[in-house]
Short mmCIF file of C-alpha atoms and ligand atoms in Angstrom, two decimals:
data_model
loop_
_atom_site.label_atom_id
_atom_site.label_comp_id
_atom_site.label_asym_id
_atom_site.label_seq_id
_atom_site.Cartn_x
_atom_site.Cartn_y
_atom_site.Cartn_z
CA MET A 945 2.63 7.82 -10.77
CA VAL A 946 -0.97 7.41 -11.88
CA VAL A 947 -3.42 7.79 -9.02
CA ILE A 948 -6.28 5.36 -9.38
CA GLY A 949 -9.16 6.53 -7.24
CA GLU A 950 -9.11 10.24 -7.90
CA HIS A 951 -12.70 10.34 -9.09
CA ARG A 952 -14.51 8.98 -6.10
CA HIS A 953 -16.17 10.41 -3.04
CA THR A 954 -15.02 7.57 -0.81
CA GLN A 955 -12.06 9.25 0.85
CA VAL A 956 -9.54 9.15 3.63
CA LYS A 957 -9.45 12.59 5.22
CA ILE A 958 -6.35 13.60 7.12
CA ASP A 959 -6.35 16.45 9.59
CA LEU A 960 -2.74 17.71 9.55
CA GLN A 961 -3.55 20.01 12.46
CA ALA A 962 -4.20 16.92 14.60
CA ILE A 963 -0.78 15.52 13.67
CA LYS A 964 0.86 18.80 14.62
CA HIS A 965 -1.11 18.87 17.88
CA ASN A 966 0.09 15.40 18.85
CA ILE A 967 3.71 16.20 18.01
CA ASN A 968 3.53 19.52 19.85
CA GLU A 969 2.26 17.76 22.96
CA GLU A 970 5.18 15.33 22.86
CA MET A 971 7.67 18.10 22.03
CA THR A 972 6.71 20.01 25.16
CA ARG A 973 6.70 16.90 27.32
CA LYS A 974 10.01 15.31 26.37
CA ASP A 975 13.46 16.45 27.44
CA PRO A 976 14.41 19.42 25.22
CA LEU A 977 17.71 17.76 24.30
CA THR A 978 15.93 14.67 23.00
CA GLU A 979 15.12 14.83 19.28
CA LEU A 980 11.80 13.66 17.93
CA TRP A 981 12.00 11.67 14.70
CA ALA A 982 8.66 10.99 13.07
CA VAL A 983 8.02 7.39 12.01
CA VAL A 984 6.35 7.59 8.60
CA LYS A 985 6.76 4.02 7.33
CA ALA A 986 3.94 2.24 5.47
CA ASN A 987 2.83 5.44 3.75
CA GLY A 988 2.69 7.25 7.08
CA TYR A 989 0.58 4.47 8.63
CA GLY A 990 -1.80 4.93 5.69
CA HIS A 991 -2.00 8.71 6.19
CA GLY A 992 0.38 9.67 3.35
CA ILE A 993 4.14 9.67 3.85
CA ILE A 994 5.05 13.02 2.31
CA GLN A 995 2.23 15.11 3.76
CA VAL A 996 2.75 13.62 7.22
CA ALA A 997 6.51 14.17 7.05
CA GLN A 998 6.02 17.81 6.10
CA ALA A 999 3.49 18.39 8.89
CA ALA A 1000 5.77 16.63 11.38
CA LYS A 1001 8.70 18.77 10.31
CA GLN A 1002 6.66 21.94 10.81
CA ALA A 1003 5.76 20.73 14.30
CA GLY A 1004 9.39 20.16 15.24
CA ALA A 1005 10.44 16.69 14.08
CA THR A 1006 14.16 16.77 13.22
CA GLY A 1007 14.41 13.39 11.49
CA PHE A 1008 12.38 10.53 10.08
CA CYS A 1009 12.19 6.77 10.40
CA VAL A 1010 10.94 4.43 7.69
CA ALA A 1011 10.85 0.67 7.27
CA ILE A 1012 12.36 0.19 3.81
CA LEU A 1013 14.84 1.99 1.58
CA ASP A 1014 12.22 2.99 -0.99
CA GLU A 1015 10.35 4.98 1.65
CA ALA A 1016 13.55 6.87 2.46
CA LEU A 1017 14.13 7.53 -1.25
CA ALA A 1018 10.57 8.84 -1.59
CA LEU A 1019 11.23 11.34 1.21
CA ARG A 1020 14.50 12.46 -0.40
CA ALA A 1021 12.75 12.80 -3.79
CA ALA A 1022 10.16 15.03 -2.09
CA GLY A 1023 12.91 17.33 -0.87
CA ILE A 1024 13.25 16.14 2.72
CA THR A 1025 16.85 16.84 3.74
CA GLU A 1026 16.69 15.82 7.42
CA PRO A 1027 18.24 12.54 8.62
CA ILE A 1028 16.24 9.44 7.65
CA LEU A 1029 16.75 6.08 9.33
CA VAL A 1030 15.66 2.84 7.67
CA LEU A 1031 14.59 0.63 10.58
CA GLY A 1032 14.56 -2.70 8.75
CA ILE A 1033 17.53 -4.50 7.23
CA THR A 1034 18.45 -3.15 3.79
CA GLU A 1035 20.28 -5.45 1.38
CA PRO A 1036 24.03 -4.63 1.36
CA GLU A 1037 23.99 -4.35 -2.45
CA TYR A 1038 22.28 -0.95 -2.03
CA ALA A 1039 25.05 0.42 0.19
CA PRO A 1040 26.32 2.88 -2.46
CA LEU A 1041 22.83 4.29 -3.05
CA ILE A 1042 22.22 4.61 0.69
CA ALA A 1043 25.47 6.52 1.16
CA GLU A 1044 24.91 8.72 -1.88
CA LYS A 1045 21.44 9.74 -0.63
CA ASN A 1046 22.75 10.42 2.88
CA ILE A 1047 20.37 7.88 4.38
CA SER A 1048 21.03 6.01 7.65
CA VAL A 1049 20.41 2.30 8.04
CA ALA A 1050 19.92 -0.19 10.83
CA VAL A 1051 22.62 -2.84 10.90
CA GLY A 1052 22.17 -5.97 12.99
CA SER A 1053 25.12 -8.18 12.15
CA GLN A 1054 28.84 -8.18 11.44
CA ALA A 1055 28.08 -10.08 8.22
CA TRP A 1056 26.22 -7.04 6.88
CA LEU A 1057 29.22 -4.77 7.46
CA ASP A 1058 31.55 -7.36 5.90
CA GLN A 1059 29.36 -7.53 2.79
CA ALA A 1060 28.76 -3.80 2.43
CA ALA A 1061 32.37 -2.63 2.88
CA PRO A 1062 33.78 -4.12 -0.36
CA ILE A 1063 30.71 -2.98 -2.32
CA LEU A 1064 31.27 0.59 -1.13
CA ALA A 1065 34.96 0.30 -2.00
CA ALA A 1066 34.26 -1.13 -5.46
CA ASN A 1067 31.89 1.73 -6.22
CA GLN A 1068 34.39 4.30 -4.98
CA VAL A 1069 31.82 5.80 -2.66
CA ARG A 1070 33.34 8.83 -0.93
CA THR A 1071 30.58 9.69 1.54
CA PRO A 1072 30.40 7.52 4.65
CA LEU A 1073 27.44 5.24 5.14
CA HIS A 1074 25.57 6.15 8.33
CA VAL A 1075 25.00 3.12 10.52
CA HIS A 1076 22.72 2.64 13.53
CA LEU A 1077 23.56 -0.62 15.27
CA ALA A 1078 20.43 -2.53 16.21
CA LEU A 1079 20.58 -4.38 19.52
CA ASP A 1080 18.24 -7.28 20.15
CA THR A 1081 17.44 -6.97 23.84
CA GLY A 1082 14.35 -9.18 23.69
CA MET A 1083 12.29 -8.17 20.68
CA GLY A 1084 13.79 -11.13 18.81
CA ARG A 1085 13.55 -9.43 15.42
CA ILE A 1086 16.89 -7.97 14.31
CA GLY A 1087 20.12 -7.01 16.01
CA PHE A 1088 23.17 -8.00 18.01
CA GLN A 1089 22.43 -10.22 20.96
CA THR A 1090 25.76 -10.50 22.74
CA PRO A 1091 28.34 -8.00 23.99
CA ALA A 1092 31.08 -9.96 22.17
CA GLU A 1093 29.43 -9.65 18.73
CA LEU A 1094 28.62 -6.01 19.36
CA ALA A 1095 32.19 -5.19 20.38
CA VAL A 1096 33.51 -6.60 17.07
CA ALA A 1097 31.05 -4.50 15.05
CA VAL A 1098 31.86 -1.32 16.98
CA LYS A 1099 35.55 -1.94 16.26
CA THR A 1100 34.82 -2.41 12.54
CA LEU A 1101 32.97 0.90 12.46
CA SER A 1102 35.67 2.77 14.35
CA VAL A 1103 38.74 1.56 12.49
CA ALA A 1104 40.61 4.26 10.54
CA GLY A 1105 39.49 4.48 6.91
CA SER A 1106 36.20 2.67 7.58
CA PRO A 1107 33.56 3.44 4.93
CA PHE A 1108 31.03 3.71 7.75
CA ASP A 1109 29.92 6.47 10.08
CA PHE A 1110 28.87 5.02 13.45
CA GLU A 1111 25.91 7.36 13.86
CA GLY A 1112 23.56 5.57 16.21
CA ILE A 1113 22.77 2.64 18.45
CA PHE A 1114 19.29 1.50 19.37
CA THR A 1115 16.93 -1.17 20.57
CA HIS A 1116 13.19 -1.79 20.38
CA PHE A 1117 10.88 -2.80 23.22
CA ALA A 1118 8.29 -5.53 22.80
CA THR A 1119 5.99 -4.63 25.69
CA ALA A 1120 6.28 -0.89 26.30
CA ASP A 1121 2.52 -0.59 25.67
CA GLN A 1122 1.56 -2.93 28.51
CA ALA A 1123 0.78 -2.16 32.14
CA ASP A 1124 2.95 -5.05 33.33
CA ASP A 1125 6.55 -3.83 32.97
CA THR A 1126 8.36 -7.05 33.91
CA TYR A 1127 9.54 -7.82 30.39
CA PHE A 1128 10.27 -4.16 29.69
CA THR A 1129 12.59 -4.06 32.69
CA HIS A 1130 14.28 -7.27 31.53
CA GLN A 1131 14.95 -5.67 28.13
CA LEU A 1132 16.24 -2.50 29.74
CA THR A 1133 18.73 -4.54 31.77
CA ASN A 1134 19.93 -6.26 28.60
CA TRP A 1135 20.26 -2.89 26.86
CA LYS A 1136 22.43 -1.49 29.63
CA ALA A 1137 24.67 -4.58 29.61
CA LEU A 1138 25.12 -4.33 25.85
CA ILE A 1139 25.90 -0.65 25.54
CA ALA A 1140 28.40 -0.97 28.39
CA VAL A 1141 30.85 -2.52 25.88
CA VAL A 1142 30.72 0.49 23.56
CA PRO A 1143 33.72 2.69 24.44
CA GLU A 1144 32.29 5.83 22.86
CA LEU A 1145 28.58 6.14 22.28
CA PRO A 1146 27.52 7.50 18.89
CA LYS A 1147 25.54 10.66 18.21
CA TYR A 1148 22.14 9.01 18.54
CA VAL A 1149 21.26 6.61 21.33
CA HIS A 1150 17.61 5.64 21.07
CA VAL A 1151 15.16 3.12 22.48
CA SER A 1152 11.74 4.75 22.37
CA ASN A 1153 8.79 4.05 20.15
CA SER A 1154 5.63 5.99 21.04
CA ALA A 1155 4.73 3.70 23.93
CA THR A 1156 8.17 3.93 25.52
CA SER A 1157 8.20 7.70 25.30
CA LEU A 1158 4.64 7.98 26.63
CA TRP A 1159 5.02 5.58 29.56
CA HIS A 1160 8.75 5.11 30.18
CA GLN A 1161 10.02 8.56 29.34
CA ALA A 1162 13.05 8.28 31.63
CA CYS A 1163 14.71 5.80 29.22
CA ASN A 1164 14.38 8.00 26.15
CA GLY A 1165 18.01 8.69 25.29
CA ASN A 1166 18.60 11.58 22.89
CA MET A 1167 16.13 10.66 20.16
CA ILE A 1168 12.68 9.11 20.07
CA ARG A 1169 11.09 7.23 17.20
CA PHE A 1170 7.62 8.64 17.50
CA GLY A 1171 5.13 6.69 15.42
CA VAL A 1172 1.54 5.74 16.04
CA ALA A 1173 0.88 8.43 18.65
CA LEU A 1174 1.62 11.22 16.17
CA TYR A 1175 -1.38 9.99 14.19
CA GLY A 1176 -3.45 10.35 17.36
CA LEU A 1177 -3.69 6.67 18.12
CA ASN A 1178 -2.95 5.20 21.54
CA PRO A 1179 -0.21 2.55 21.14
CA SER A 1180 -1.68 0.45 23.94
CA GLY A 1181 -5.16 0.40 22.44
CA THR A 1182 -7.21 0.93 25.56
CA GLU A 1183 -4.93 -0.61 28.20
CA LEU A 1184 -3.07 2.55 29.27
CA SER A 1185 -4.15 6.14 29.04
CA ALA A 1186 -1.89 8.65 27.33
CA PRO A 1187 -0.48 11.59 29.34
CA TYR A 1188 -2.24 14.04 27.00
CA HIS A 1189 -5.13 13.98 24.59
CA LEU A 1190 -4.22 12.16 21.39
CA GLN A 1191 -6.17 13.61 18.51
CA PRO A 1192 -6.88 11.09 15.75
CA ALA A 1193 -5.94 12.54 12.37
CA LEU A 1194 -7.75 10.10 10.10
CA SER A 1195 -11.36 9.79 9.10
CA LEU A 1196 -12.92 7.67 6.38
CA THR A 1197 -16.05 8.81 4.64
CA ALA A 1198 -18.22 7.87 1.67
CA GLU A 1199 -21.62 8.68 0.18
CA LEU A 1200 -24.51 6.33 -0.42
CA SER A 1201 -24.41 5.28 -4.06
CA PHE A 1202 -27.79 3.54 -4.15
CA VAL A 1203 -30.87 3.41 -1.93
CA LYS A 1204 -33.82 1.04 -2.19
CA LYS A 1205 -36.71 -0.47 -0.31
CA LEU A 1206 -36.18 -4.18 0.24
CA ALA A 1207 -39.26 -6.33 0.67
CA ARG A 1208 -39.54 -8.70 3.62
CA GLY A 1209 -37.97 -12.07 2.77
CA LYS A 1210 -35.46 -10.74 0.25
CA SER A 1211 -31.74 -11.24 0.84
CA ILE A 1212 -28.55 -9.21 0.62
CA SER A 1213 -25.08 -9.88 -0.85
CA TYR A 1214 -22.96 -12.98 -1.48
CA GLY A 1215 -24.10 -16.09 0.27
CA ALA A 1216 -27.48 -14.47 0.95
CA THR A 1217 -26.52 -14.38 4.63
CA TYR A 1218 -28.94 -11.58 5.50
CA THR A 1219 -32.68 -11.69 4.86
CA ALA A 1220 -35.03 -8.81 5.59
CA THR A 1221 -37.51 -9.72 8.31
CA GLU A 1222 -39.72 -6.81 7.35
CA ASP A 1223 -39.81 -4.27 4.56
CA GLU A 1224 -36.73 -2.13 5.08
CA TRP A 1225 -34.55 0.58 3.53
CA ILE A 1226 -31.12 -0.50 2.35
CA GLY A 1227 -28.25 1.74 1.27
CA THR A 1228 -25.22 0.76 -0.77
CA VAL A 1229 -21.81 2.16 0.24
CA PRO A 1230 -19.09 2.18 -2.45
CA ILE A 1231 -16.29 0.69 -0.35
CA GLY A 1232 -15.17 -2.88 0.20
CA TYR A 1233 -12.40 -5.16 1.28
CA ALA A 1234 -10.24 -4.12 -1.71
CA ASP A 1235 -10.12 -0.71 -0.06
CA GLY A 1236 -8.93 -2.26 3.20
CA TYR A 1237 -12.42 -2.15 4.71
CA GLU A 1238 -12.35 -5.70 5.91
CA ARG A 1239 -14.79 -8.43 5.04
CA ARG A 1240 -14.97 -9.29 8.72
CA LEU A 1241 -16.84 -6.00 9.31
CA GLN A 1242 -20.18 -7.55 8.38
CA GLY A 1243 -22.49 -6.80 11.34
CA PHE A 1244 -20.45 -3.72 12.40
CA HIS A 1245 -21.85 -0.23 11.80
CA VAL A 1246 -21.29 3.05 9.98
CA LEU A 1247 -22.88 6.47 10.43
CA VAL A 1248 -25.32 7.63 7.77
CA ASP A 1249 -26.05 11.32 8.29
CA GLY A 1250 -24.75 10.80 11.83
CA GLN A 1251 -27.02 7.81 12.65
CA PHE A 1252 -25.65 4.35 13.40
CA CYS A 1253 -26.57 1.83 10.69
CA GLU A 1254 -25.67 -1.86 10.62
CA ILE A 1255 -23.63 -3.39 7.79
CA VAL A 1256 -25.90 -6.13 6.49
CA GLY A 1257 -24.82 -9.06 4.34
CA ARG A 1258 -21.28 -9.74 3.30
CA VAL A 1259 -18.85 -6.93 2.58
CA CYS A 1260 -17.97 -7.27 -1.13
CA MET A 1261 -14.72 -6.30 -2.80
CA ASP A 1262 -15.88 -2.77 -3.69
CA GLN A 1263 -19.34 -2.25 -2.20
CA MET A 1264 -21.39 -3.14 0.85
CA MET A 1265 -24.90 -2.59 2.13
CA VAL A 1266 -26.26 -0.97 5.29
CA ARG A 1267 -29.75 -1.00 6.84
CA LEU A 1268 -31.23 2.50 7.03
CA PRO A 1269 -33.73 3.70 9.63
CA HIS A 1270 -35.87 5.27 6.87
CA GLU A 1271 -35.53 6.41 3.31
CA VAL A 1272 -32.53 8.70 2.79
CA ALA A 1273 -31.17 10.32 -0.35
CA VAL A 1274 -28.49 8.91 -2.60
CA GLY A 1275 -25.37 10.94 -1.82
CA SER A 1276 -26.05 11.00 1.93
CA LYS A 1277 -22.87 11.17 3.98
CA VAL A 1278 -21.48 7.90 5.31
CA THR A 1279 -18.85 8.02 8.05
CA LEU A 1280 -16.92 4.79 8.48
CA VAL A 1281 -14.24 6.25 10.77
CA GLY A 1282 -14.65 9.62 12.43
CA SER A 1283 -17.52 11.61 13.83
CA ASP A 1284 -20.71 13.12 12.48
CA GLY A 1285 -22.85 15.11 14.89
CA ASP A 1286 -22.85 13.50 18.32
CA ASN A 1287 -21.80 10.07 17.15
CA SER A 1288 -18.39 8.74 16.25
CA ILE A 1289 -16.60 5.58 15.20
CA SER A 1290 -12.94 5.20 16.14
CA LEU A 1291 -10.29 3.26 14.29
CA GLN A 1292 -9.91 1.45 17.60
CA SER A 1293 -13.51 0.23 17.50
CA VAL A 1294 -13.10 -0.97 13.90
CA ALA A 1295 -9.93 -2.82 14.92
CA ASP A 1296 -11.62 -4.32 17.99
CA TYR A 1297 -14.43 -5.66 15.83
CA CYS A 1298 -11.89 -7.22 13.46
CA GLY A 1299 -9.91 -8.70 16.33
CA THR A 1300 -6.80 -6.72 15.48
CA ILE A 1301 -5.01 -3.43 16.29
CA HIS A 1302 -5.65 0.02 14.82
CA TYR A 1303 -2.17 0.00 13.25
CA GLU A 1304 -3.24 -2.80 10.92
CA ILE A 1305 -6.49 -1.12 9.85
CA ALA A 1306 -4.79 2.26 9.24
CA CYS A 1307 -1.94 0.96 7.12
CA GLY A 1308 -4.27 -1.44 5.31
CA LEU A 1309 -6.32 1.38 3.77
CA ALA A 1310 -5.72 0.93 0.06
CA PRO A 1311 -3.93 3.41 -2.23
CA ARG A 1312 -7.09 3.66 -4.33
CA LEU A 1313 -8.75 5.60 -1.51
CA PRO A 1314 -7.84 9.23 -2.23
CA ARG A 1315 -6.23 11.07 0.69
CA VAL A 1316 -7.64 14.53 1.26
CA TYR A 1317 -5.75 16.90 3.56
CA THR A 1318 -6.99 19.70 5.76
CA GLU A 1319 -4.88 22.01 7.89
C1 PLP B 470 7.49 1.04 13.82
C2 PLP B 470 8.61 1.27 14.76
C3 PLP B 470 8.58 2.35 15.65
C4 PLP B 470 7.34 3.20 15.85
O1 PLP B 470 6.47 2.50 16.68
P1 PLP B 470 5.10 3.16 17.20
O2 PLP B 470 4.52 2.11 18.08
O3 PLP B 470 4.26 3.38 16.00
O4 PLP B 470 5.46 4.40 17.89
C5 PLP B 470 9.70 2.62 16.39
N1 PLP B 470 10.81 1.83 16.30
C6 PLP B 470 10.86 0.77 15.48
C7 PLP B 470 12.10 -0.04 15.43
C8 PLP B 470 9.77 0.43 14.69
O5 PLP B 470 9.82 -0.64 13.89
#
């Protein structure tokens, strides 16, 4: 694959040591019999799927979760041999490929099993297809909702000569990251009622995303799907504090590409929304909304040589302007996420300014931003 963006100093820097630190903390905190599977969907939440998976593996992750089949295939192509679970629904037509690559998939309906079985048979697939039954206990996204439907599916999986391996059963909580646990408790009750109809539980019984493992550890089961926290981000934003220090792995930096003195009365960028009220120094930063640095960030700030500077005028597709305290050199370091000296800008603060969550900012960072890794 051609990498577009290799020759630029605007970069996403990933500290793999931070990822290992976060996983190590969780490894020592969880029950030793509970496996930690690293969630690396969406290009590892923007951090780079392969590099994150390898770091996670070194830190003790024994499996991986992704959202779509192609992400699982990318891990296999990179030589990852551990179990990989696709959390979303994969089209039944790919059942032979899934089985051949020894990938596990979430299944949320009897119809899926009924469609996949003849396709596997027609392709004379010899290896069983690993299935994790998804239970909808209140997330309302995918999965079995009633004990009756679930019982039929379990029977289908268990019948002699089935092309399936009933490998796991799981659910997903909608509010594990909130202080109020009313809805969480409601989902937990539903979960218990559903799994009560399964005569023999499969190898993996799992309910925990990062938030559940951090704040409801007792429910964990024997595997956790550890996602956002491994990147050093608090799943609750700022509502709950994590039981250990989460070390953010990602920073985003650039260099000033142009510096000029702007005379009082002159304007900046599309729409001429900003006009200098006095003579001032303006720097241009070669990043824009096409890089995932959102247009809504006008008025927010970056660090130039460690000093806070306001983003003035509209953020363009590929460039934006900042007001400098004084003349600085072209090539001066710009920190958009991360720290420089005593000052820092968190992904959380960027997300807050945009009215969204850090997950969205992280996975929105465009492929054309080169990822640079440090250990
Ligand atoms: C994305 C996802 C996770 C990981 O969630 P985090 O909040 O990032 O820990 C776990 N389980 C499912 C089903 C998911 O879709």
